[in-house]
């Protein structure tokens, strides 16, 4: 994977310029610079949580767009803390990113709103640079291809596809992955793994909010009279039809249905909604 951008180890790129691909340097980092490693992660837990929301009427595409948060790979993926690991191709250098492994063709997403620039590089291969509003650069490389609906220099939204996982550049012939590199404020690269871990945790926690129960929202926004109409289906109206005053009987049923609907919806809990929406006998 590409190494440190800039004109020297840790040097920021010139303002407005994308980082270079590799800084040839010592492949033996000082232990203090490397720091303790954190454990491997995967998107498995997040994808399992998103799969449960499919029953609420979301398509696979919607679950990934709405539910992946800022995480840059939309699908099954795994990664380790490989920041500052030694690399030898095309020269000895230190790994200045995190390799996220996924199947070829898995969408790679913009972590923030920003502007995308596409490039074809000798080491990185097909690469996408997203520059956020604060100047932070998100560098994603070894892509298999670019999307066809946007061009270099286009504005992109968080979660929008800016490429697809591949193994181009010096990753050719190896496992498919995206090298993800992070430059806060457009300056020197930092270890992306803590950011990836945080984005993953935030996305998991936000699943119920990102993909709410659409039917619950629908019912919650209905006037009480319309909710009562639905609830009347649960009442046996044959008694009203058989009474001497069916109009008064139906009015009484309407009043009871409205009261019951209010009792169901005021707490707006999942169990109450299930009872409300269950078909009558």
Short mmCIF file of C-alpha atoms in Angstrom, two decimals:
data_model
loop_
_atom_site.label_atom_id
_atom_site.label_comp_id
_atom_site.label_asym_id
_atom_site.label_seq_id
_atom_site.Cartn_x
_atom_site.Cartn_y
_atom_site.Cartn_z
CA UNK A 1 0.00 0.00 0.00
CA UNK A 2 1.13 3.56 -0.47
CA UNK A 3 3.11 5.20 2.28
CA UNK A 4 3.49 8.68 3.68
CA UNK A 5 2.61 11.61 1.44
CA UNK A 6 4.55 14.85 1.37
CA UNK A 7 8.07 15.89 0.56
CA UNK A 8 9.57 14.05 3.53
CA UNK A 9 8.53 11.78 6.40
CA UNK A 10 5.52 13.37 8.08
CA UNK A 11 5.66 16.54 5.96
CA UNK A 12 2.29 18.04 4.98
CA UNK A 13 1.48 18.45 1.29
CA UNK A 14 1.43 21.96 -0.21
CA UNK A 15 -1.92 23.74 0.33
CA UNK A 16 -4.51 22.58 -2.16
CA UNK A 17 -2.32 19.74 -3.44
CA UNK A 18 -3.07 16.03 -2.95
CA UNK A 19 -0.51 14.03 -0.98
CA UNK A 20 2.16 12.10 -2.81
CA UNK A 21 1.95 8.33 -2.74
CA UNK A 22 5.11 7.14 -1.02
CA UNK A 23 7.94 8.63 0.99
CA UNK A 24 10.95 6.37 0.80
CA UNK A 25 12.34 6.20 4.31
CA UNK A 26 13.58 3.84 6.99
CA UNK A 27 11.37 0.77 7.32
CA UNK A 28 12.12 0.44 11.05
CA UNK A 29 9.98 2.92 13.04
CA UNK A 30 10.96 3.87 16.56
CA UNK A 31 8.81 1.93 19.07
CA UNK A 32 7.57 5.15 20.68
CA UNK A 33 6.33 6.40 17.33
CA UNK A 34 4.41 3.20 16.65
CA UNK A 35 2.62 2.97 20.00
CA UNK A 36 0.48 0.05 21.22
CA UNK A 37 -1.66 -1.75 18.67
CA UNK A 38 -5.40 -2.03 18.96
CA UNK A 39 -7.36 -5.14 18.06
CA UNK A 40 -8.75 -6.17 14.67
CA UNK A 41 -12.25 -5.07 13.68
CA UNK A 42 -14.85 -5.98 11.09
CA UNK A 43 -18.20 -4.69 9.88
CA UNK A 44 -19.95 -7.93 10.92
CA UNK A 45 -21.78 -6.55 13.96
CA UNK A 46 -22.96 -3.48 12.06
CA UNK A 47 -24.19 -5.49 9.09
CA UNK A 48 -26.08 -7.87 11.39
CA UNK A 49 -27.83 -4.90 13.02
CA UNK A 50 -28.67 -3.45 9.62
CA UNK A 51 -30.05 -6.79 8.39
CA UNK A 52 -32.65 -6.67 11.16
CA UNK A 53 -33.93 -3.35 9.78
CA UNK A 54 -34.64 -4.95 6.40
CA UNK A 55 -37.90 -6.24 7.85
CA UNK A 56 -39.02 -2.62 8.26
CA UNK A 57 -39.14 -2.13 4.50
CA UNK A 58 -35.62 -0.96 3.67
CA UNK A 59 -33.83 -2.22 0.57
CA UNK A 60 -30.25 -3.57 0.80
CA UNK A 61 -29.00 -0.38 -0.84
CA UNK A 62 -30.86 1.84 1.61
CA UNK A 63 -29.54 -0.04 4.62
CA UNK A 64 -25.95 0.49 3.47
CA UNK A 65 -26.35 4.13 2.46
CA UNK A 66 -28.27 5.15 5.59
CA UNK A 67 -26.77 2.77 8.11
CA UNK A 68 -23.00 2.70 7.51
CA UNK A 69 -22.41 6.18 8.92
CA UNK A 70 -18.94 7.50 8.07
CA UNK A 71 -17.36 4.08 7.59
CA UNK A 72 -15.79 4.10 4.11
CA UNK A 73 -16.54 0.55 2.93
CA UNK A 74 -20.18 -0.46 2.38
CA UNK A 75 -20.24 -4.19 3.01
CA UNK A 76 -18.41 -7.07 4.70
CA UNK A 77 -14.91 -5.83 5.51
CA UNK A 78 -12.16 -6.31 8.08
CA UNK A 79 -8.99 -4.49 9.06
CA UNK A 80 -6.16 -4.43 11.59
CA UNK A 81 -3.92 -1.78 13.12
CA UNK A 82 -1.17 -1.78 10.47
CA UNK A 83 -0.16 1.88 10.88
CA UNK A 84 3.62 2.34 10.41
CA UNK A 85 4.18 -1.28 9.45
CA UNK A 86 7.24 -1.64 7.19
CA UNK A 87 6.66 -1.86 3.45
CA UNK A 88 9.22 -2.54 0.73
CA UNK A 89 7.46 -1.83 -2.58
CA UNK A 90 8.44 0.32 -4.51
CA UNK A 91 11.03 1.28 -1.88
CA UNK A 92 11.42 0.83 1.88
CA UNK A 93 8.76 2.97 3.58
CA UNK A 94 6.30 2.96 6.44
CA UNK A 95 2.62 2.23 6.01
CA UNK A 96 0.76 5.48 6.55
CA UNK A 97 -2.79 4.17 6.43
CA UNK A 98 -5.09 1.26 7.22
CA UNK A 99 -5.79 -1.51 4.72
CA UNK A 100 -9.50 -2.43 4.75
CA UNK A 101 -10.03 -5.83 3.13
CA UNK A 102 -13.26 -6.56 1.28
CA UNK A 103 -14.49 -8.34 -1.82
CA UNK A 104 -13.66 -6.83 -5.18
CA UNK A 105 -16.31 -4.35 -6.25
CA UNK A 106 -17.51 -3.48 -2.73
CA UNK A 107 -18.49 0.22 -2.75
CA UNK A 108 -16.03 2.70 -1.22
CA UNK A 109 -17.78 5.74 0.26
CA UNK A 110 -17.01 9.35 1.07
CA UNK A 111 -16.68 9.63 4.87
CA UNK A 112 -17.84 13.27 4.80
CA UNK A 113 -19.43 15.82 2.51
CA UNK A 114 -16.72 17.31 0.32
CA UNK A 115 -15.09 17.39 -3.08
CA UNK A 116 -13.68 14.28 -4.75
CA UNK A 117 -10.65 14.08 -7.02
CA UNK A 118 -9.81 10.94 -8.98
CA UNK A 119 -6.30 9.91 -9.97
CA UNK A 120 -4.45 7.03 -11.58
CA UNK A 121 -1.11 6.52 -9.81
CA UNK A 122 1.82 4.19 -10.33
CA UNK A 123 1.80 2.92 -6.74
CA UNK A 124 -1.76 3.51 -5.56
CA UNK A 125 -3.41 2.63 -8.83
CA UNK A 126 -6.90 4.08 -9.09
CA UNK A 127 -7.29 6.55 -6.22
CA UNK A 128 -9.98 8.84 -4.81
CA UNK A 129 -9.22 11.88 -2.66
CA UNK A 130 -12.10 13.45 -0.74
CA UNK A 131 -11.38 16.85 0.79
CA UNK A 132 -13.79 17.83 3.57
CA UNK A 133 -14.93 21.35 4.49
CA UNK A 134 -12.15 21.66 7.09
CA UNK A 135 -9.46 20.69 4.56
CA UNK A 136 -9.08 17.13 5.86
CA UNK A 137 -8.09 14.71 3.10
CA UNK A 138 -9.46 11.17 2.97
CA UNK A 139 -7.29 9.14 0.59
CA UNK A 140 -8.64 5.81 -0.74
CA UNK A 141 -6.59 3.84 -3.18
CA UNK A 142 -6.08 0.49 -5.00
CA UNK A 143 -9.62 0.94 -6.33
CA UNK A 144 -11.00 -1.35 -9.00
CA UNK A 145 -12.89 1.41 -10.82
CA UNK A 146 -14.59 4.76 -10.31
CA UNK A 147 -18.32 5.48 -10.34
CA UNK A 148 -19.68 6.59 -13.71
CA UNK A 149 -22.14 9.19 -12.43
CA UNK A 150 -19.63 11.71 -11.03
CA UNK A 151 -16.41 13.21 -12.30
CA UNK A 152 -13.21 14.44 -10.71
CA UNK A 153 -13.84 17.74 -8.92
CA UNK A 154 -17.47 16.97 -8.16
CA UNK A 155 -19.14 17.67 -4.83
CA UNK A 156 -20.03 14.49 -2.96
CA UNK A 157 -22.18 13.70 0.06
CA UNK A 158 -21.24 11.57 3.03
CA UNK A 159 -21.88 7.94 2.12
CA UNK A 160 -21.77 8.55 -1.64
CA UNK A 161 -19.82 5.95 -3.61
CA UNK A 162 -16.49 7.28 -4.88
CA UNK A 163 -14.98 3.98 -6.00
CA UNK A 164 -14.97 0.21 -5.64
CA UNK A 165 -12.58 -2.07 -3.78
CA UNK A 166 -9.84 -3.51 -5.98
CA UNK A 167 -6.12 -4.28 -6.08
CA UNK A 168 -4.69 -1.82 -8.60
CA UNK A 169 -1.25 -0.23 -8.42
CA UNK A 170 1.37 -2.04 -6.38
CA UNK A 171 -1.40 -4.20 -4.85
CA UNK A 172 -1.89 -6.00 -8.18
CA UNK A 173 -2.12 -9.74 -7.70
CA UNK A 174 -2.74 -9.40 -3.96
CA UNK A 175 -5.84 -9.43 -1.79
CA UNK A 176 -8.51 -6.93 -2.70
CA UNK A 177 -8.59 -4.00 -0.29
CA UNK A 178 -8.73 -0.24 -0.03
CA UNK A 179 -5.82 1.63 1.50
CA UNK A 180 -7.43 4.32 3.65
CA UNK A 181 -5.31 7.31 4.64
CA UNK A 182 -6.30 10.35 6.71
CA UNK A 183 -4.77 13.86 6.71
CA UNK A 184 -6.47 16.14 9.27
CA UNK A 185 -6.64 19.67 7.92
CA UNK A 186 -4.69 18.52 4.85
CA UNK A 187 -1.53 18.08 6.95
CA UNK A 188 0.55 15.09 7.97
CA UNK A 189 -1.12 11.67 8.00
CA UNK A 190 -2.34 10.15 11.26
CA UNK A 191 -3.30 6.62 12.21
CA UNK A 192 -6.77 6.12 10.67
CA UNK A 193 -7.70 3.08 12.76
CA UNK A 194 -9.05 4.97 15.79
CA UNK A 195 -11.26 6.97 13.41
CA UNK A 196 -12.47 3.82 11.64
CA UNK A 197 -13.19 2.16 15.00
CA UNK A 198 -15.14 5.19 16.22
CA UNK A 199 -17.15 5.47 13.00
CA UNK A 200 -18.02 1.78 13.23
CA UNK A 201 -19.13 2.08 16.87
CA UNK A 202 -21.16 5.21 16.12
CA UNK A 203 -22.88 3.53 13.17
CA UNK A 204 -23.81 0.50 15.28
CA UNK A 205 -25.26 2.71 18.01
CA UNK A 206 -27.18 4.82 15.48
CA UNK A 207 -28.88 1.99 13.56
CA UNK A 208 -32.37 2.47 15.13
CA UNK A 209 -32.19 6.22 14.43
CA UNK A 210 -30.70 5.93 10.96
CA UNK A 211 -33.30 3.34 9.89
CA UNK A 212 -36.41 3.95 12.02
CA UNK A 213 -39.58 1.89 11.86
CA UNK A 214 -41.29 3.51 8.89
CA UNK A 215 -44.73 2.19 9.78
CA UNK A 216 -44.45 3.46 13.35
CA UNK A 217 -43.62 6.92 11.99
CA UNK A 218 -46.62 6.70 9.65
CA UNK A 219 -49.03 5.76 12.43
CA UNK A 220 -47.56 8.32 14.84
CA UNK A 221 -48.30 11.10 12.36
CA UNK A 222 -51.92 10.08 11.68
CA UNK A 223 -54.86 11.98 13.19
CA UNK A 224 -56.51 10.13 16.04
CA UNK A 225 -59.70 9.73 14.01
CA UNK A 226 -57.82 7.83 11.28
CA UNK A 227 -56.11 5.62 13.83
CA UNK A 228 -59.53 4.88 15.28
CA UNK A 229 -60.80 3.87 11.84
CA UNK A 230 -58.13 1.21 11.70
CA UNK A 231 -58.89 0.14 15.25
CA UNK A 232 -62.63 -0.27 14.48
CA UNK A 233 -61.65 -3.29 12.39
CA UNK A 234 -60.77 -5.03 15.66
CA UNK A 235 -64.29 -4.56 17.07
CA UNK A 236 -67.19 -6.92 16.45
CA UNK A 237 -69.70 -4.63 14.70
CA UNK A 238 -72.39 -7.30 14.35
CA UNK A 239 -73.73 -6.30 17.78
CA UNK A 240 -74.20 -2.70 16.61
CA UNK A 241 -76.05 -3.82 13.51
CA UNK A 242 -78.42 -5.95 15.62
CA UNK A 243 -79.37 -3.27 18.14
CA UNK A 244 -82.46 -1.08 17.92
CA UNK A 245 -80.25 2.00 17.62
CA UNK A 246 -77.22 0.99 15.45
CA UNK A 247 -76.13 4.62 14.96
CA UNK A 248 -75.75 5.15 18.72
CA UNK A 249 -74.06 1.76 19.07
CA UNK A 250 -71.51 2.57 16.37
CA UNK A 251 -70.85 5.98 17.96
CA UNK A 252 -70.10 4.21 21.23
CA UNK A 253 -67.74 1.80 19.44
CA UNK A 254 -66.04 4.78 17.75
CA UNK A 255 -65.49 6.44 21.13
CA UNK A 256 -64.06 3.22 22.59
CA UNK A 257 -61.82 2.69 19.55
CA UNK A 258 -60.46 6.25 19.78
CA UNK A 259 -59.71 5.87 23.49
CA UNK A 260 -57.98 2.57 22.89
CA UNK A 261 -55.94 4.00 20.02
CA UNK A 262 -54.78 6.85 22.24
CA UNK A 263 -53.78 4.39 24.94
CA UNK A 264 -51.76 2.45 22.38
CA UNK A 265 -50.03 5.36 20.74
CA UNK A 266 -49.21 7.68 23.61
CA UNK A 267 -46.33 5.49 24.84
CA UNK A 268 -45.57 4.62 21.18
CA UNK A 269 -43.75 1.45 22.18
CA UNK A 270 -43.06 -1.44 19.77
CA UNK A 271 -45.33 -3.84 21.71
CA UNK A 272 -48.22 -1.40 21.62
CA UNK A 273 -47.78 -0.87 17.92
CA UNK A 274 -47.75 -4.61 17.27
CA UNK A 275 -51.07 -4.92 19.15
CA UNK A 276 -52.56 -2.00 17.29
CA UNK A 277 -51.55 -3.22 13.87
CA UNK A 278 -52.36 -6.91 14.38
CA UNK A 279 -55.27 -8.10 12.24
CA UNK A 280 -58.55 -8.75 14.01
CA UNK A 281 -59.97 -12.23 14.53
#
